[in-house]
Amino acid sequence: NTGMLPLHWAAARRAPLPTVGALLRAHRPAASVSDKLGMLPLHHAVANGAPVEVISALLSAHGDGAALADRDGRLPLHYAAARKASADVVAALLGAHPDAANVADGAGMLPGSLASASNAGSAPLRGDAASEAFALLQAAQDGGAKVDGGGTIADATEVRFDDALGCYYNSR
């Protein structure tokens, strides 16, 4: 028994928003139930690349989920970083738990470190969504990015994308 409810399975299989929405309407408390790995449906959705609309629906149902770690000490933001999630997903998670960028997982890794490690050996970062998400993570980790409660970058003029990437390349 994995301890996974239908909402966990739907999130893990990248079910579309109408399916996730129907499951939330049928049993909203499922959004706050952890499986045997300590993962919420939010963890599964992020880890498997669900679209930001699904992530937002799960955060609406259980906003504290962004601050809850699984059995390995990973927050949903750790999964987003390791998966190179879009800047929208990263912003939504940071909006729900702004301090997540500075929380180390059970192995001592910060989300920004996971994002950096997931880029090792791959093509250089470009101005795509994954690069923007990485820059946002780095800026939040350094205290430079502010994300409002709605998951949008509230002070984007304070964080220049080129500056964040420059810091990344200079630190390697």
PDB file of C-alpha atoms in Angstrom:
ATOM      1  CA  ASN A   1       0.000   0.000   0.000  1.00  0.00           C
ATOM      2  CA  THR A   2       1.512   3.309  -1.112  1.00  0.00           C
ATOM      3  CA  GLY A   3      -0.895   5.447   0.870  1.00  0.00           C
ATOM      4  CA  MET A   4      -1.747   7.318  -2.316  1.00  0.00           C
ATOM      5  CA  LEU A   5      -5.274   8.609  -2.765  1.00  0.00           C
ATOM      6  CA  PRO A   6      -6.856   9.216  -6.189  1.00  0.00           C
ATOM      7  CA  LEU A   7      -5.634  12.838  -6.033  1.00  0.00           C
ATOM      8  CA  HIS A   8      -2.037  11.630  -5.548  1.00  0.00           C
ATOM      9  CA  TRP A   9      -2.349   9.333  -8.561  1.00  0.00           C
ATOM     10  CA  ALA A  10      -3.874  12.074 -10.693  1.00  0.00           C
ATOM     11  CA  ALA A  11      -1.120  14.514  -9.711  1.00  0.00           C
ATOM     12  CA  ALA A  12       1.590  11.914 -10.367  1.00  0.00           C
ATOM     13  CA  ARG A  13       0.146  11.156 -13.817  1.00  0.00           C
ATOM     14  CA  ARG A  14      -0.148  14.814 -14.854  1.00  0.00           C
ATOM     15  CA  ALA A  15      -3.929  14.723 -14.985  1.00  0.00           C
ATOM     16  CA  PRO A  16      -5.454  17.864 -16.509  1.00  0.00           C
ATOM     17  CA  LEU A  17      -6.985  20.605 -14.378  1.00  0.00           C
ATOM     18  CA  PRO A  18     -10.605  19.450 -14.895  1.00  0.00           C
ATOM     19  CA  THR A  19      -9.721  16.027 -13.441  1.00  0.00           C
ATOM     20  CA  VAL A  20      -7.768  17.458 -10.510  1.00  0.00           C
ATOM     21  CA  GLY A  21     -10.526  20.007  -9.919  1.00  0.00           C
ATOM     22  CA  ALA A  22     -13.183  17.277  -9.838  1.00  0.00           C
ATOM     23  CA  LEU A  23     -11.134  15.276  -7.337  1.00  0.00           C
ATOM     24  CA  LEU A  24     -10.652  18.354  -5.155  1.00  0.00           C
ATOM     25  CA  ARG A  25     -14.389  19.091  -5.235  1.00  0.00           C
ATOM     26  CA  ALA A  26     -15.146  15.479  -4.290  1.00  0.00           C
ATOM     27  CA  HIS A  27     -12.627  15.336  -1.423  1.00  0.00           C
ATOM     28  CA  ARG A  28     -10.723  18.577  -0.796  1.00  0.00           C
ATOM     29  CA  PRO A  29      -8.952  17.235   2.342  1.00  0.00           C
ATOM     30  CA  ALA A  30      -7.020  14.819   0.075  1.00  0.00           C
ATOM     31  CA  ALA A  31      -4.752  17.756  -0.839  1.00  0.00           C
ATOM     32  CA  SER A  32      -3.365  17.676   2.715  1.00  0.00           C
ATOM     33  CA  VAL A  33      -2.793  13.913   2.961  1.00  0.00           C
ATOM     34  CA  SER A  34       0.761  12.583   2.713  1.00  0.00           C
ATOM     35  CA  ASP A  35       1.487   9.196   1.169  1.00  0.00           C
ATOM     36  CA  LYS A  36       3.965   6.651   2.605  1.00  0.00           C
ATOM     37  CA  LEU A  37       6.857   8.684   1.187  1.00  0.00           C
ATOM     38  CA  GLY A  38       5.572  11.787   2.946  1.00  0.00           C
ATOM     39  CA  MET A  39       4.570  13.309  -0.369  1.00  0.00           C
ATOM     40  CA  LEU A  40       1.462  15.398  -0.817  1.00  0.00           C
ATOM     41  CA  PRO A  41      -0.353  15.522  -4.151  1.00  0.00           C
ATOM     42  CA  LEU A  42       1.492  18.843  -4.623  1.00  0.00           C
ATOM     43  CA  HIS A  43       4.880  17.085  -4.403  1.00  0.00           C
ATOM     44  CA  HIS A  44       3.749  14.534  -7.002  1.00  0.00           C
ATOM     45  CA  ALA A  45       2.374  17.200  -9.322  1.00  0.00           C
ATOM     46  CA  VAL A  46       5.561  19.265  -9.219  1.00  0.00           C
ATOM     47  CA  ALA A  47       7.861  16.234  -9.474  1.00  0.00           C
ATOM     48  CA  ASN A  48       6.045  15.048 -12.582  1.00  0.00           C
ATOM     49  CA  GLY A  49       5.811  18.351 -14.415  1.00  0.00           C
ATOM     50  CA  ALA A  50       2.169  19.292 -13.931  1.00  0.00           C
ATOM     51  CA  PRO A  51       1.161  22.653 -15.416  1.00  0.00           C
ATOM     52  CA  VAL A  52       1.003  25.729 -13.216  1.00  0.00           C
ATOM     53  CA  GLU A  53      -2.821  25.651 -13.247  1.00  0.00           C
ATOM     54  CA  VAL A  54      -2.787  22.272 -11.475  1.00  0.00           C
ATOM     55  CA  ILE A  55      -0.100  23.453  -9.051  1.00  0.00           C
ATOM     56  CA  SER A  56      -2.187  26.549  -8.288  1.00  0.00           C
ATOM     57  CA  ALA A  57      -5.319  24.457  -7.682  1.00  0.00           C
ATOM     58  CA  LEU A  58      -3.441  22.229  -5.246  1.00  0.00           C
ATOM     59  CA  LEU A  59      -1.970  25.276  -3.490  1.00  0.00           C
ATOM     60  CA  SER A  60      -5.456  26.787  -3.226  1.00  0.00           C
ATOM     61  CA  ALA A  61      -6.687  23.608  -1.587  1.00  0.00           C
ATOM     62  CA  HIS A  62      -3.707  23.305   0.782  1.00  0.00           C
ATOM     63  CA  GLY A  63      -1.427  26.332   0.690  1.00  0.00           C
ATOM     64  CA  ASP A  64       0.688  25.058   3.555  1.00  0.00           C
ATOM     65  CA  GLY A  65       1.717  22.163   1.321  1.00  0.00           C
ATOM     66  CA  ALA A  66       4.486  24.287  -0.166  1.00  0.00           C
ATOM     67  CA  ALA A  67       6.107  24.377   3.286  1.00  0.00           C
ATOM     68  CA  LEU A  68       5.839  20.649   4.030  1.00  0.00           C
ATOM     69  CA  ALA A  69       8.775  18.358   3.376  1.00  0.00           C
ATOM     70  CA  ASP A  70       8.525  14.734   2.315  1.00  0.00           C
ATOM     71  CA  ARG A  71      10.390  11.861   3.986  1.00  0.00           C
ATOM     72  CA  ASP A  72      13.630  12.969   2.284  1.00  0.00           C
ATOM     73  CA  GLY A  73      13.249  16.521   3.532  1.00  0.00           C
ATOM     74  CA  ARG A  74      12.290  17.850   0.103  1.00  0.00           C
ATOM     75  CA  LEU A  75       9.787  20.624  -0.334  1.00  0.00           C
ATOM     76  CA  PRO A  76       7.813  20.900  -3.564  1.00  0.00           C
ATOM     77  CA  LEU A  77      10.293  23.644  -4.561  1.00  0.00           C
ATOM     78  CA  HIS A  78      13.151  21.111  -4.428  1.00  0.00           C
ATOM     79  CA  TYR A  79      11.293  18.981  -6.971  1.00  0.00           C
ATOM     80  CA  ALA A  80      10.604  22.030  -9.128  1.00  0.00           C
ATOM     81  CA  ALA A  81      14.285  22.954  -9.107  1.00  0.00           C
ATOM     82  CA  ALA A  82      15.503  19.446  -9.885  1.00  0.00           C
ATOM     83  CA  ARG A  83      12.957  19.141 -12.704  1.00  0.00           C
ATOM     84  CA  LYS A  84      13.746  22.560 -14.187  1.00  0.00           C
ATOM     85  CA  ALA A  85      10.121  23.625 -13.748  1.00  0.00           C
ATOM     86  CA  SER A  86       8.811  26.774 -15.389  1.00  0.00           C
ATOM     87  CA  ALA A  87       9.234  30.170 -13.786  1.00  0.00           C
ATOM     88  CA  ASP A  88       5.443  30.230 -13.246  1.00  0.00           C
ATOM     89  CA  VAL A  89       5.585  27.050 -11.148  1.00  0.00           C
ATOM     90  CA  VAL A  90       8.587  28.304  -9.176  1.00  0.00           C
ATOM     91  CA  ALA A  91       6.867  31.660  -8.588  1.00  0.00           C
ATOM     92  CA  ALA A  92       3.671  29.936  -7.410  1.00  0.00           C
ATOM     93  CA  LEU A  93       5.620  27.808  -4.932  1.00  0.00           C
ATOM     94  CA  LEU A  94       7.665  30.763  -3.693  1.00  0.00           C
ATOM     95  CA  GLY A  95       4.456  32.785  -3.373  1.00  0.00           C
ATOM     96  CA  ALA A  96       3.049  30.138  -1.051  1.00  0.00           C
ATOM     97  CA  HIS A  97       6.312  29.675   0.905  1.00  0.00           C
ATOM     98  CA  PRO A  98       8.794  32.516   0.276  1.00  0.00           C
ATOM     99  CA  ASP A  99      11.467  31.016   2.546  1.00  0.00           C
ATOM    100  CA  ALA A 100      11.554  27.725   0.614  1.00  0.00           C
ATOM    101  CA  ALA A 101      14.554  28.852  -1.448  1.00  0.00           C
ATOM    102  CA  ASN A 102      16.668  28.765   1.714  1.00  0.00           C
ATOM    103  CA  VAL A 103      15.502  25.389   3.046  1.00  0.00           C
ATOM    104  CA  ALA A 104      17.940  22.514   2.617  1.00  0.00           C
ATOM    105  CA  ASP A 105      16.591  19.027   1.959  1.00  0.00           C
ATOM    106  CA  GLY A 106      17.677  15.910   3.866  1.00  0.00           C
ATOM    107  CA  ALA A 107      20.907  15.763   1.843  1.00  0.00           C
ATOM    108  CA  GLY A 108      21.716  19.397   2.624  1.00  0.00           C
ATOM    109  CA  MET A 109      20.820  20.674  -0.848  1.00  0.00           C
ATOM    110  CA  LEU A 110      19.097  24.003  -1.404  1.00  0.00           C
ATOM    111  CA  PRO A 111      16.642  24.251  -4.311  1.00  0.00           C
ATOM    112  CA  GLY A 112      19.063  26.501  -6.203  1.00  0.00           C
ATOM    113  CA  SER A 113      21.790  23.877  -5.809  1.00  0.00           C
ATOM    114  CA  LEU A 114      19.481  21.217  -7.218  1.00  0.00           C
ATOM    115  CA  ALA A 115      18.668  23.452 -10.178  1.00  0.00           C
ATOM    116  CA  SER A 116      22.367  23.988 -10.765  1.00  0.00           C
ATOM    117  CA  ALA A 117      23.110  20.259 -10.475  1.00  0.00           C
ATOM    118  CA  SER A 118      20.316  19.415 -12.910  1.00  0.00           C
ATOM    119  CA  ASN A 119      22.006  21.714 -15.443  1.00  0.00           C
ATOM    120  CA  ALA A 120      25.392  20.019 -15.104  1.00  0.00           C
ATOM    121  CA  GLY A 121      26.450  18.427 -18.332  1.00  0.00           C
ATOM    122  CA  SER A 122      23.593  19.957 -20.276  1.00  0.00           C
ATOM    123  CA  ALA A 123      23.587  22.761 -22.771  1.00  0.00           C
ATOM    124  CA  PRO A 124      24.337  26.236 -21.393  1.00  0.00           C
ATOM    125  CA  LEU A 125      21.420  28.089 -19.914  1.00  0.00           C
ATOM    126  CA  ARG A 126      19.482  30.308 -22.288  1.00  0.00           C
ATOM    127  CA  GLY A 127      16.633  32.761 -21.791  1.00  0.00           C
ATOM    128  CA  ASP A 128      14.002  30.012 -21.655  1.00  0.00           C
ATOM    129  CA  ALA A 129      11.492  29.269 -18.904  1.00  0.00           C
ATOM    130  CA  ALA A 130      13.831  26.893 -17.051  1.00  0.00           C
ATOM    131  CA  SER A 131      16.586  29.503 -17.027  1.00  0.00           C
ATOM    132  CA  GLU A 132      14.186  32.123 -15.735  1.00  0.00           C
ATOM    133  CA  ALA A 133      13.072  29.748 -12.999  1.00  0.00           C
ATOM    134  CA  PHE A 134      16.705  29.114 -12.030  1.00  0.00           C
ATOM    135  CA  ALA A 135      17.401  32.851 -11.916  1.00  0.00           C
ATOM    136  CA  LEU A 136      14.316  33.390  -9.763  1.00  0.00           C
ATOM    137  CA  LEU A 137      15.438  30.636  -7.385  1.00  0.00           C
ATOM    138  CA  GLN A 138      18.923  32.102  -7.078  1.00  0.00           C
ATOM    139  CA  ALA A 139      17.579  35.605  -6.509  1.00  0.00           C
ATOM    140  CA  ALA A 140      15.110  34.372  -3.876  1.00  0.00           C
ATOM    141  CA  GLN A 141      17.873  32.434  -2.161  1.00  0.00           C
ATOM    142  CA  ASP A 142      19.948  35.619  -2.036  1.00  0.00           C
ATOM    143  CA  GLY A 143      16.966  37.572  -0.702  1.00  0.00           C
ATOM    144  CA  GLY A 144      16.577  39.662  -3.853  1.00  0.00           C
ATOM    145  CA  ALA A 145      13.290  38.381  -5.246  1.00  0.00           C
ATOM    146  CA  LYS A 146       9.962  38.995  -3.639  1.00  0.00           C
ATOM    147  CA  VAL A 147       6.967  36.938  -4.606  1.00  0.00           C
ATOM    148  CA  ASP A 148       3.497  37.978  -3.515  1.00  0.00           C
ATOM    149  CA  GLY A 149       0.905  35.637  -2.032  1.00  0.00           C
ATOM    150  CA  GLY A 150      -0.669  35.069  -5.430  1.00  0.00           C
ATOM    151  CA  GLY A 151       2.495  33.505  -6.785  1.00  0.00           C
ATOM    152  CA  THR A 152       3.565  36.374  -9.003  1.00  0.00           C
ATOM    153  CA  ILE A 153       6.867  38.176  -8.910  1.00  0.00           C
ATOM    154  CA  ALA A 154       6.009  41.340  -7.035  1.00  0.00           C
ATOM    155  CA  ASP A 155       9.316  43.137  -7.416  1.00  0.00           C
ATOM    156  CA  ALA A 156      10.721  41.837 -10.681  1.00  0.00           C
ATOM    157  CA  THR A 157      12.483  45.120 -11.438  1.00  0.00           C
ATOM    158  CA  GLU A 158      14.787  44.462  -8.498  1.00  0.00           C
ATOM    159  CA  VAL A 159      16.026  41.191  -9.985  1.00  0.00           C
ATOM    160  CA  ARG A 160      17.620  41.408 -13.381  1.00  0.00           C
ATOM    161  CA  PHE A 161      17.703  38.105 -15.205  1.00  0.00           C
ATOM    162  CA  ASP A 162      21.133  38.804 -16.725  1.00  0.00           C
ATOM    163  CA  ASP A 163      22.574  39.683 -13.301  1.00  0.00           C
ATOM    164  CA  ALA A 164      21.267  36.465 -11.764  1.00  0.00           C
ATOM    165  CA  LEU A 165      22.722  34.368 -14.588  1.00  0.00           C
ATOM    166  CA  GLY A 166      25.991  36.298 -14.401  1.00  0.00           C
ATOM    167  CA  CYS A 167      26.276  35.414 -10.713  1.00  0.00           C
ATOM    168  CA  TYR A 168      25.608  31.794 -11.577  1.00  0.00           C
ATOM    169  CA  TYR A 169      28.285  31.599 -14.267  1.00  0.00           C
ATOM    170  CA  ASN A 170      30.836  33.494 -12.164  1.00  0.00           C
ATOM    171  CA  SER A 171      30.349  31.053  -9.272  1.00  0.00           C
ATOM    172  CA  ARG A 172      31.148  27.969 -11.373  1.00  0.00           C
TER     173      ARG A 172
END
